[in-house]
Amino acid sequence: MLYRGMDRTALDAAYNNTRAVGPAKRDEYVAGWNWRSEAIRKTSGARLDVRYGDGPRQRLDVFPCARIGAPTLVYIHGGYWQMNDKDPYAFLGEGLLPAGFNLVLVEYTLAPAARLDQIVSEVRRAVAWVIDHAQDIGGNRARVYVSGHSAGGHLTAMAMTDTRVAGGVAISGIYDLEPIRLNYLNEKLGLDAAEEDRNSPIRHLPAGAAPLVVTVGLGELPELVRQSEEFATAWKRHGLPGSYVPIAKHDHFSILEELARPDGAILGALRALARP
């Protein structure tokens, strides 16, 4: 047995979200996100492909809500650190912009072109860039929040080490990378034991941090639910502020509607974090 009583085949399946949901259903979700995002990308004031570094994927999309001093959400896309880009996630603005949040989407270099160490560094640099430039987009440097889904949930946890971050919402993330090093995902990531360890946020909790909401759909793969439960527990036991918000029924992809919908549970948790 390779990990928690699973052999390689079982461990691969335990982290294969597309297989769990079904490729056709996953493609349906993505197609919907793309056309909804196109509408947001055309909104007045949108700034696309803003540079936070010199690399070809070190870019941001900025969607201001047109309220002076508004809170800003920095969103980090998923894709197991080796797939996807920022463009399909502008649809999250459907809920965030009317709620009075600026939205910034982060893109970063993917594996195998980048090691995970570099990906984490790029995301931290992007978050720092947004904090430094928050006033330029009508925001407030003291009100910058970080969120992300799947691999983006992991990167959200890694970004919480910046004490200037006002709060975070980690969605369906991976917080202990040992099973990732041992399964099919490592074919492109190339993690060794040392890189796995230093990039596993559950093993390196900060001495202090802003509040972090950890959330996951209860219809997701059991390993993702377990990881979220254990990370939220470890975070609070370490004396850090935060909460665990499991959401019934949602699968790994449908859960993003809870951030995109004006009445969504994740948007509600974010609004509670940002309440003066």
PDB file of C-alpha atoms in Angstrom:
ATOM      1  CA  MET A   1       0.000   0.000   0.000  1.00  0.00           C
ATOM      2  CA  LEU A   2       1.294   3.405  -0.993  1.00  0.00           C
ATOM      3  CA  TYR A   3      -0.716   5.876   1.093  1.00  0.00           C
ATOM      4  CA  ARG A   4      -3.491   5.457   3.700  1.00  0.00           C
ATOM      5  CA  GLY A   5      -4.219   1.927   2.587  1.00  0.00           C
ATOM      6  CA  MET A   6      -4.322   2.837  -1.127  1.00  0.00           C
ATOM      7  CA  ASP A   7      -2.208   1.399  -3.911  1.00  0.00           C
ATOM      8  CA  ARG A   8      -1.164   3.592  -6.871  1.00  0.00           C
ATOM      9  CA  THR A   9      -4.356   2.977  -8.842  1.00  0.00           C
ATOM     10  CA  ALA A  10      -6.573   3.873  -5.892  1.00  0.00           C
ATOM     11  CA  LEU A  11      -4.459   6.898  -4.987  1.00  0.00           C
ATOM     12  CA  ASP A  12      -4.615   8.203  -8.558  1.00  0.00           C
ATOM     13  CA  ALA A  13      -8.403   7.893  -8.501  1.00  0.00           C
ATOM     14  CA  ALA A  14      -8.602   9.564  -5.069  1.00  0.00           C
ATOM     15  CA  TYR A  15      -7.312  12.834  -6.551  1.00  0.00           C
ATOM     16  CA  ASN A  16      -8.767  12.684 -10.063  1.00  0.00           C
ATOM     17  CA  ASN A  17     -11.581  15.241  -9.935  1.00  0.00           C
ATOM     18  CA  THR A  18     -12.418  15.045 -13.633  1.00  0.00           C
ATOM     19  CA  ARG A  19     -12.903  11.295 -13.423  1.00  0.00           C
ATOM     20  CA  ALA A  20     -15.035  11.641 -10.280  1.00  0.00           C
ATOM     21  CA  VAL A  21     -17.370  14.243 -11.791  1.00  0.00           C
ATOM     22  CA  GLY A  22     -17.179  12.909 -15.340  1.00  0.00           C
ATOM     23  CA  PRO A  23     -15.317  14.494 -18.265  1.00  0.00           C
ATOM     24  CA  ALA A  24     -18.518  15.544 -20.057  1.00  0.00           C
ATOM     25  CA  LYS A  25     -19.934  17.274 -16.984  1.00  0.00           C
ATOM     26  CA  ARG A  26     -16.607  18.929 -16.258  1.00  0.00           C
ATOM     27  CA  ASP A  27     -16.441  20.228 -19.844  1.00  0.00           C
ATOM     28  CA  GLU A  28     -19.987  21.566 -19.481  1.00  0.00           C
ATOM     29  CA  TYR A  29     -18.955  23.520 -16.398  1.00  0.00           C
ATOM     30  CA  VAL A  30     -15.899  24.965 -18.136  1.00  0.00           C
ATOM     31  CA  ALA A  31     -17.850  25.947 -21.246  1.00  0.00           C
ATOM     32  CA  GLY A  32     -20.329  27.821 -19.061  1.00  0.00           C
ATOM     33  CA  TRP A  33     -17.562  29.577 -17.161  1.00  0.00           C
ATOM     34  CA  ASN A  34     -15.966  30.690 -20.425  1.00  0.00           C
ATOM     35  CA  TRP A  35     -19.023  32.354 -21.940  1.00  0.00           C
ATOM     36  CA  ARG A  36     -20.024  33.937 -18.635  1.00  0.00           C
ATOM     37  CA  SER A  37     -16.473  35.229 -18.189  1.00  0.00           C
ATOM     38  CA  GLU A  38     -16.455  36.845 -21.622  1.00  0.00           C
ATOM     39  CA  ALA A  39     -19.234  39.176 -20.493  1.00  0.00           C
ATOM     40  CA  ILE A  40     -17.307  40.220 -17.376  1.00  0.00           C
ATOM     41  CA  ARG A  41     -14.086  40.703 -19.351  1.00  0.00           C
ATOM     42  CA  LYS A  42     -15.891  43.270 -21.516  1.00  0.00           C
ATOM     43  CA  THR A  43     -17.085  45.382 -18.598  1.00  0.00           C
ATOM     44  CA  SER A  44     -16.061  49.019 -18.376  1.00  0.00           C
ATOM     45  CA  GLY A  45     -12.882  49.550 -16.373  1.00  0.00           C
ATOM     46  CA  ALA A  46     -11.522  46.024 -16.806  1.00  0.00           C
ATOM     47  CA  ARG A  47      -7.722  45.889 -17.102  1.00  0.00           C
ATOM     48  CA  LEU A  48      -6.508  42.669 -18.697  1.00  0.00           C
ATOM     49  CA  ASP A  49      -3.042  41.103 -18.666  1.00  0.00           C
ATOM     50  CA  VAL A  50      -1.479  43.545 -16.217  1.00  0.00           C
ATOM     51  CA  ARG A  51       2.122  42.537 -15.494  1.00  0.00           C
ATOM     52  CA  TYR A  52       3.278  41.671 -11.986  1.00  0.00           C
ATOM     53  CA  GLY A  53       6.548  40.157 -13.293  1.00  0.00           C
ATOM     54  CA  ASP A  54       8.525  39.539 -16.457  1.00  0.00           C
ATOM     55  CA  GLY A  55       7.450  35.932 -17.148  1.00  0.00           C
ATOM     56  CA  PRO A  56       4.933  35.308 -19.934  1.00  0.00           C
ATOM     57  CA  ARG A  57       2.292  34.047 -17.478  1.00  0.00           C
ATOM     58  CA  GLN A  58       3.006  36.558 -14.709  1.00  0.00           C
ATOM     59  CA  ARG A  59      -0.150  38.500 -15.465  1.00  0.00           C
ATOM     60  CA  LEU A  60      -3.295  39.724 -13.713  1.00  0.00           C
ATOM     61  CA  ASP A  61      -6.794  40.668 -14.803  1.00  0.00           C
ATOM     62  CA  VAL A  62      -8.280  43.494 -12.738  1.00  0.00           C
ATOM     63  CA  PHE A  63     -12.023  44.133 -12.466  1.00  0.00           C
ATOM     64  CA  PRO A  64     -12.823  47.177 -10.318  1.00  0.00           C
ATOM     65  CA  CYS A  65     -16.239  47.432  -8.670  1.00  0.00           C
ATOM     66  CA  ALA A  66     -16.153  51.266  -8.956  1.00  0.00           C
ATOM     67  CA  ARG A  67     -16.398  51.880  -5.205  1.00  0.00           C
ATOM     68  CA  ILE A  68     -13.587  53.930  -3.674  1.00  0.00           C
ATOM     69  CA  GLY A  69     -11.755  52.091  -0.919  1.00  0.00           C
ATOM     70  CA  ALA A  70     -13.468  48.779  -1.721  1.00  0.00           C
ATOM     71  CA  PRO A  71     -12.076  45.442  -0.547  1.00  0.00           C
ATOM     72  CA  THR A  72     -10.215  43.456  -3.212  1.00  0.00           C
ATOM     73  CA  LEU A  73     -10.295  39.702  -3.735  1.00  0.00           C
ATOM     74  CA  VAL A  74      -7.234  38.140  -5.344  1.00  0.00           C
ATOM     75  CA  TYR A  75      -8.371  34.851  -6.917  1.00  0.00           C
ATOM     76  CA  ILE A  76      -5.952  32.020  -7.795  1.00  0.00           C
ATOM     77  CA  HIS A  77      -7.124  29.422 -10.311  1.00  0.00           C
ATOM     78  CA  GLY A  78      -6.747  25.670  -9.923  1.00  0.00           C
ATOM     79  CA  GLY A  79      -5.635  22.918 -12.284  1.00  0.00           C
ATOM     80  CA  TYR A  80      -3.256  20.946 -10.045  1.00  0.00           C
ATOM     81  CA  TRP A  81      -0.480  23.499 -10.718  1.00  0.00           C
ATOM     82  CA  GLN A  82      -0.159  22.225 -14.313  1.00  0.00           C
ATOM     83  CA  MET A  83      -3.344  23.239 -16.177  1.00  0.00           C
ATOM     84  CA  ASN A  84      -5.671  26.201 -16.802  1.00  0.00           C
ATOM     85  CA  ASP A  85      -5.296  29.962 -16.781  1.00  0.00           C
ATOM     86  CA  LYS A  86      -7.068  32.969 -15.321  1.00  0.00           C
ATOM     87  CA  ASP A  87      -9.422  33.799 -18.208  1.00  0.00           C
ATOM     88  CA  PRO A  88     -12.355  31.413 -17.476  1.00  0.00           C
ATOM     89  CA  TYR A  89     -12.741  32.673 -13.912  1.00  0.00           C
ATOM     90  CA  ALA A  90     -13.895  36.230 -14.555  1.00  0.00           C
ATOM     91  CA  PHE A  91     -17.453  34.901 -14.103  1.00  0.00           C
ATOM     92  CA  LEU A  92     -16.826  35.057 -10.351  1.00  0.00           C
ATOM     93  CA  GLY A  93     -17.358  38.786 -10.775  1.00  0.00           C
ATOM     94  CA  GLU A  94     -21.089  38.087 -11.173  1.00  0.00           C
ATOM     95  CA  GLY A  95     -21.325  37.944  -7.401  1.00  0.00           C
ATOM     96  CA  LEU A  96     -18.215  39.804  -6.271  1.00  0.00           C
ATOM     97  CA  LEU A  97     -18.573  43.057  -8.216  1.00  0.00           C
ATOM     98  CA  PRO A  98     -22.172  43.838  -7.159  1.00  0.00           C
ATOM     99  CA  ALA A  99     -21.181  42.903  -3.587  1.00  0.00           C
ATOM    100  CA  GLY A 100     -18.610  45.719  -3.657  1.00  0.00           C
ATOM    101  CA  PHE A 101     -15.401  43.730  -4.166  1.00  0.00           C
ATOM    102  CA  ASN A 102     -12.735  44.434  -6.728  1.00  0.00           C
ATOM    103  CA  LEU A 103     -11.699  41.161  -8.378  1.00  0.00           C
ATOM    104  CA  VAL A 104      -8.137  40.355  -9.447  1.00  0.00           C
ATOM    105  CA  LEU A 105      -7.400  37.084 -11.259  1.00  0.00           C
ATOM    106  CA  VAL A 106      -3.874  35.691 -11.026  1.00  0.00           C
ATOM    107  CA  GLU A 107      -2.044  33.694 -13.678  1.00  0.00           C
ATOM    108  CA  TYR A 108       1.226  31.884 -12.947  1.00  0.00           C
ATOM    109  CA  THR A 109       3.744  29.633 -14.657  1.00  0.00           C
ATOM    110  CA  LEU A 110       2.619  25.998 -14.804  1.00  0.00           C
ATOM    111  CA  ALA A 111       4.503  22.761 -14.211  1.00  0.00           C
ATOM    112  CA  PRO A 112       6.621  21.301 -15.709  1.00  0.00           C
ATOM    113  CA  ALA A 113       7.929  24.676 -16.916  1.00  0.00           C
ATOM    114  CA  ALA A 114       8.096  25.758 -13.260  1.00  0.00           C
ATOM    115  CA  ARG A 115       8.828  23.880 -10.058  1.00  0.00           C
ATOM    116  CA  LEU A 116       6.263  24.242  -7.281  1.00  0.00           C
ATOM    117  CA  ASP A 117       8.709  26.441  -5.371  1.00  0.00           C
ATOM    118  CA  GLN A 118       8.606  28.909  -8.262  1.00  0.00           C
ATOM    119  CA  ILE A 119       4.809  28.753  -8.570  1.00  0.00           C
ATOM    120  CA  VAL A 120       4.397  29.580  -4.871  1.00  0.00           C
ATOM    121  CA  SER A 121       6.882  32.428  -5.204  1.00  0.00           C
ATOM    122  CA  GLU A 122       5.037  33.862  -8.213  1.00  0.00           C
ATOM    123  CA  VAL A 123       1.678  33.786  -6.444  1.00  0.00           C
ATOM    124  CA  ARG A 124       3.115  35.486  -3.370  1.00  0.00           C
ATOM    125  CA  ARG A 125       4.625  38.116  -5.664  1.00  0.00           C
ATOM    126  CA  ALA A 126       1.258  38.642  -7.360  1.00  0.00           C
ATOM    127  CA  VAL A 127      -0.522  39.094  -4.025  1.00  0.00           C
ATOM    128  CA  ALA A 128       2.147  41.567  -2.898  1.00  0.00           C
ATOM    129  CA  TRP A 129       1.727  43.465  -6.183  1.00  0.00           C
ATOM    130  CA  VAL A 130      -2.022  43.791  -5.604  1.00  0.00           C
ATOM    131  CA  ILE A 131      -1.515  45.049  -2.054  1.00  0.00           C
ATOM    132  CA  ASP A 132       1.058  47.583  -3.236  1.00  0.00           C
ATOM    133  CA  HIS A 133      -1.224  48.794  -6.062  1.00  0.00           C
ATOM    134  CA  ALA A 134      -4.621  48.455  -4.371  1.00  0.00           C
ATOM    135  CA  GLN A 135      -5.275  52.185  -4.358  1.00  0.00           C
ATOM    136  CA  ASP A 136      -4.622  52.353  -8.097  1.00  0.00           C
ATOM    137  CA  ILE A 137      -7.705  50.202  -8.706  1.00  0.00           C
ATOM    138  CA  GLY A 138      -9.884  52.045  -6.216  1.00  0.00           C
ATOM    139  CA  GLY A 139      -9.148  49.619  -3.421  1.00  0.00           C
ATOM    140  CA  ASN A 140      -7.643  49.755   0.043  1.00  0.00           C
ATOM    141  CA  ARG A 141      -4.257  48.200   0.857  1.00  0.00           C
ATOM    142  CA  ALA A 142      -5.590  47.085   4.235  1.00  0.00           C
ATOM    143  CA  ARG A 143      -8.522  45.230   2.648  1.00  0.00           C
ATOM    144  CA  VAL A 144      -6.923  42.744   0.241  1.00  0.00           C
ATOM    145  CA  TYR A 145      -8.207  39.169   0.548  1.00  0.00           C
ATOM    146  CA  VAL A 146      -6.964  35.994  -1.127  1.00  0.00           C
ATOM    147  CA  SER A 147      -8.956  33.039  -2.417  1.00  0.00           C
ATOM    148  CA  GLY A 148      -8.426  30.113  -4.742  1.00  0.00           C
ATOM    149  CA  HIS A 149      -9.834  26.748  -5.713  1.00  0.00           C
ATOM    150  CA  SER A 150      -8.181  23.313  -5.782  1.00  0.00           C
ATOM    151  CA  ALA A 151      -4.464  24.012  -6.423  1.00  0.00           C
ATOM    152  CA  GLY A 152      -5.498  27.625  -5.902  1.00  0.00           C
ATOM    153  CA  GLY A 153      -6.736  26.655  -2.441  1.00  0.00           C
ATOM    154  CA  HIS A 154      -3.259  25.338  -1.674  1.00  0.00           C
ATOM    155  CA  LEU A 155      -1.708  28.537  -3.046  1.00  0.00           C
ATOM    156  CA  THR A 156      -4.131  30.613  -0.972  1.00  0.00           C
ATOM    157  CA  ALA A 157      -2.862  28.876   2.156  1.00  0.00           C
ATOM    158  CA  MET A 158       0.732  29.528   1.075  1.00  0.00           C
ATOM    159  CA  ALA A 159      -0.068  33.217   0.459  1.00  0.00           C
ATOM    160  CA  MET A 160      -1.393  33.672   4.002  1.00  0.00           C
ATOM    161  CA  THR A 161       2.195  34.041   5.222  1.00  0.00           C
ATOM    162  CA  ASP A 162       2.053  37.675   4.025  1.00  0.00           C
ATOM    163  CA  THR A 163       0.856  39.455   7.158  1.00  0.00           C
ATOM    164  CA  ARG A 164      -0.596  42.267   5.062  1.00  0.00           C
ATOM    165  CA  VAL A 165      -3.270  39.926   3.664  1.00  0.00           C
ATOM    166  CA  ALA A 166      -6.553  40.805   5.382  1.00  0.00           C
ATOM    167  CA  GLY A 167      -8.050  37.322   5.144  1.00  0.00           C
ATOM    168  CA  GLY A 168      -8.382  34.253   2.971  1.00  0.00           C
ATOM    169  CA  VAL A 169     -10.873  31.731   1.611  1.00  0.00           C
ATOM    170  CA  ALA A 170      -9.340  28.393   0.568  1.00  0.00           C
ATOM    171  CA  ILE A 171     -11.723  26.331  -1.562  1.00  0.00           C
ATOM    172  CA  SER A 172     -11.301  22.558  -2.045  1.00  0.00           C
ATOM    173  CA  GLY A 173      -7.557  22.765  -1.560  1.00  0.00           C
ATOM    174  CA  ILE A 174      -4.646  20.389  -1.011  1.00  0.00           C
ATOM    175  CA  TYR A 175      -2.697  21.098   2.170  1.00  0.00           C
ATOM    176  CA  ASP A 176      -0.471  18.029   2.557  1.00  0.00           C
ATOM    177  CA  LEU A 177       1.383  17.210  -0.659  1.00  0.00           C
ATOM    178  CA  GLU A 178       2.541  13.700   0.231  1.00  0.00           C
ATOM    179  CA  PRO A 179      -0.241  11.981  -1.762  1.00  0.00           C
ATOM    180  CA  ILE A 180       0.439  14.328  -4.694  1.00  0.00           C
ATOM    181  CA  ARG A 181       4.105  13.294  -4.724  1.00  0.00           C
ATOM    182  CA  LEU A 182       3.026   9.653  -4.762  1.00  0.00           C
ATOM    183  CA  ASN A 183       0.374   9.760  -7.504  1.00  0.00           C
ATOM    184  CA  TYR A 184      -0.004  10.572 -11.203  1.00  0.00           C
ATOM    185  CA  LEU A 185       0.096  14.328 -10.654  1.00  0.00           C
ATOM    186  CA  ASN A 186       3.787  14.168  -9.843  1.00  0.00           C
ATOM    187  CA  GLU A 187       4.676  13.157 -13.383  1.00  0.00           C
ATOM    188  CA  LYS A 188       4.712  16.872 -14.286  1.00  0.00           C
ATOM    189  CA  LEU A 189       5.319  18.382 -10.841  1.00  0.00           C
ATOM    190  CA  GLY A 190       8.445  16.328 -10.103  1.00  0.00           C
ATOM    191  CA  LEU A 191       8.180  16.839  -6.345  1.00  0.00           C
ATOM    192  CA  ASP A 192      10.827  15.287  -4.149  1.00  0.00           C
ATOM    193  CA  ALA A 193      10.339  14.781  -0.415  1.00  0.00           C
ATOM    194  CA  ALA A 194      11.982  18.097   0.514  1.00  0.00           C
ATOM    195  CA  GLU A 195       9.918  20.191  -1.923  1.00  0.00           C
ATOM    196  CA  GLU A 196       6.779  18.346  -0.844  1.00  0.00           C
ATOM    197  CA  ASP A 197       7.511  19.184   2.781  1.00  0.00           C
ATOM    198  CA  ARG A 198       8.283  22.890   2.412  1.00  0.00           C
ATOM    199  CA  ASN A 199       5.194  23.435   0.247  1.00  0.00           C
ATOM    200  CA  SER A 200       2.737  21.583   2.486  1.00  0.00           C
ATOM    201  CA  PRO A 201       1.018  24.384   4.427  1.00  0.00           C
ATOM    202  CA  ILE A 202      -0.330  22.052   7.113  1.00  0.00           C
ATOM    203  CA  ARG A 203       3.279  21.393   8.170  1.00  0.00           C
ATOM    204  CA  HIS A 204       4.374  25.032   8.234  1.00  0.00           C
ATOM    205  CA  LEU A 205       1.610  27.053   9.855  1.00  0.00           C
ATOM    206  CA  PRO A 206       2.504  30.727  10.324  1.00  0.00           C
ATOM    207  CA  ALA A 207       3.060  32.215  13.747  1.00  0.00           C
ATOM    208  CA  GLY A 208       0.360  34.741  12.969  1.00  0.00           C
ATOM    209  CA  ALA A 209      -2.079  35.313  10.130  1.00  0.00           C
ATOM    210  CA  ALA A 210      -5.390  36.901   9.225  1.00  0.00           C
ATOM    211  CA  PRO A 211      -8.596  34.839   9.409  1.00  0.00           C
ATOM    212  CA  LEU A 212      -8.837  31.955   6.936  1.00  0.00           C
ATOM    213  CA  VAL A 213     -12.043  30.250   5.835  1.00  0.00           C
ATOM    214  CA  VAL A 214     -11.480  26.668   4.650  1.00  0.00           C
ATOM    215  CA  THR A 215     -14.355  25.319   2.574  1.00  0.00           C
ATOM    216  CA  VAL A 216     -15.084  22.210   0.511  1.00  0.00           C
ATOM    217  CA  GLY A 217     -18.076  20.550  -1.124  1.00  0.00           C
ATOM    218  CA  LEU A 218     -19.326  17.474   0.691  1.00  0.00           C
ATOM    219  CA  GLY A 219     -19.968  15.847  -2.691  1.00  0.00           C
ATOM    220  CA  GLU A 220     -16.255  16.000  -3.507  1.00  0.00           C
ATOM    221  CA  LEU A 221     -13.712  13.203  -3.356  1.00  0.00           C
ATOM    222  CA  PRO A 222     -13.233  11.972   0.235  1.00  0.00           C
ATOM    223  CA  GLU A 223      -9.527  12.811   0.194  1.00  0.00           C
ATOM    224  CA  LEU A 224     -10.240  16.484  -0.575  1.00  0.00           C
ATOM    225  CA  VAL A 225     -12.809  16.643   2.219  1.00  0.00           C
ATOM    226  CA  ARG A 226     -10.340  15.014   4.608  1.00  0.00           C
ATOM    227  CA  GLN A 227      -7.566  17.416   3.639  1.00  0.00           C
ATOM    228  CA  SER A 228      -9.821  20.424   4.216  1.00  0.00           C
ATOM    229  CA  GLU A 229     -11.095  19.158   7.566  1.00  0.00           C
ATOM    230  CA  GLU A 230      -7.606  18.397   8.833  1.00  0.00           C
ATOM    231  CA  PHE A 231      -6.116  21.680   7.648  1.00  0.00           C
ATOM    232  CA  ALA A 232      -8.910  23.744   9.216  1.00  0.00           C
ATOM    233  CA  THR A 233      -8.460  21.858  12.485  1.00  0.00           C
ATOM    234  CA  ALA A 234      -4.679  22.319  12.451  1.00  0.00           C
ATOM    235  CA  TRP A 235      -5.053  26.031  11.654  1.00  0.00           C
ATOM    236  CA  LYS A 236      -7.335  26.622  14.636  1.00  0.00           C
ATOM    237  CA  ARG A 237      -5.302  24.415  16.997  1.00  0.00           C
ATOM    238  CA  HIS A 238      -2.289  26.542  16.111  1.00  0.00           C
ATOM    239  CA  GLY A 239      -4.170  29.512  17.546  1.00  0.00           C
ATOM    240  CA  LEU A 240      -4.943  31.100  14.183  1.00  0.00           C
ATOM    241  CA  PRO A 241      -8.325  32.694  13.447  1.00  0.00           C
ATOM    242  CA  GLY A 242     -10.596  31.035  10.944  1.00  0.00           C
ATOM    243  CA  SER A 243     -13.438  28.629  10.310  1.00  0.00           C
ATOM    244  CA  TYR A 244     -14.346  25.448   8.454  1.00  0.00           C
ATOM    245  CA  VAL A 245     -17.327  25.792   6.099  1.00  0.00           C
ATOM    246  CA  PRO A 246     -18.288  22.499   4.430  1.00  0.00           C
ATOM    247  CA  ILE A 247     -21.034  22.911   1.830  1.00  0.00           C
ATOM    248  CA  ALA A 248     -23.500  20.107   1.200  1.00  0.00           C
ATOM    249  CA  LYS A 249     -23.941  18.409  -2.187  1.00  0.00           C
ATOM    250  CA  HIS A 250     -21.436  20.399  -4.261  1.00  0.00           C
ATOM    251  CA  ASP A 251     -18.879  18.593  -6.391  1.00  0.00           C
ATOM    252  CA  HIS A 252     -15.379  19.888  -7.122  1.00  0.00           C
ATOM    253  CA  PHE A 253     -16.553  22.212  -9.889  1.00  0.00           C
ATOM    254  CA  SER A 254     -20.067  23.270  -8.889  1.00  0.00           C
ATOM    255  CA  ILE A 255     -18.766  24.659  -5.593  1.00  0.00           C
ATOM    256  CA  LEU A 256     -17.487  27.767  -7.390  1.00  0.00           C
ATOM    257  CA  GLU A 257     -21.092  28.891  -7.832  1.00  0.00           C
ATOM    258  CA  GLU A 258     -21.087  29.618  -4.106  1.00  0.00           C
ATOM    259  CA  LEU A 259     -18.602  32.429  -4.808  1.00  0.00           C
ATOM    260  CA  ALA A 260     -20.206  33.555  -8.086  1.00  0.00           C
ATOM    261  CA  ARG A 261     -23.803  33.772  -6.827  1.00  0.00           C
ATOM    262  CA  PRO A 262     -24.853  36.908  -4.916  1.00  0.00           C
ATOM    263  CA  ASP A 263     -26.444  34.656  -2.276  1.00  0.00           C
ATOM    264  CA  GLY A 264     -23.651  32.065  -2.309  1.00  0.00           C
ATOM    265  CA  ALA A 265     -22.322  30.613   0.942  1.00  0.00           C
ATOM    266  CA  ILE A 266     -18.675  31.296   0.059  1.00  0.00           C
ATOM    267  CA  LEU A 267     -19.394  34.878  -0.944  1.00  0.00           C
ATOM    268  CA  GLY A 268     -21.261  35.229   2.344  1.00  0.00           C
ATOM    269  CA  ALA A 269     -18.232  33.984   4.269  1.00  0.00           C
ATOM    270  CA  LEU A 270     -16.012  36.442   2.393  1.00  0.00           C
ATOM    271  CA  ARG A 271     -18.391  39.320   3.098  1.00  0.00           C
ATOM    272  CA  ALA A 272     -18.290  38.421   6.790  1.00  0.00           C
ATOM    273  CA  LEU A 273     -14.473  38.540   6.709  1.00  0.00           C
ATOM    274  CA  ALA A 274     -14.506  41.948   5.034  1.00  0.00           C
ATOM    275  CA  ARG A 275     -17.189  43.494   7.214  1.00  0.00           C
ATOM    276  CA  PRO A 276     -15.780  46.625   8.941  1.00  0.00           C
TER     277      PRO A 276
END
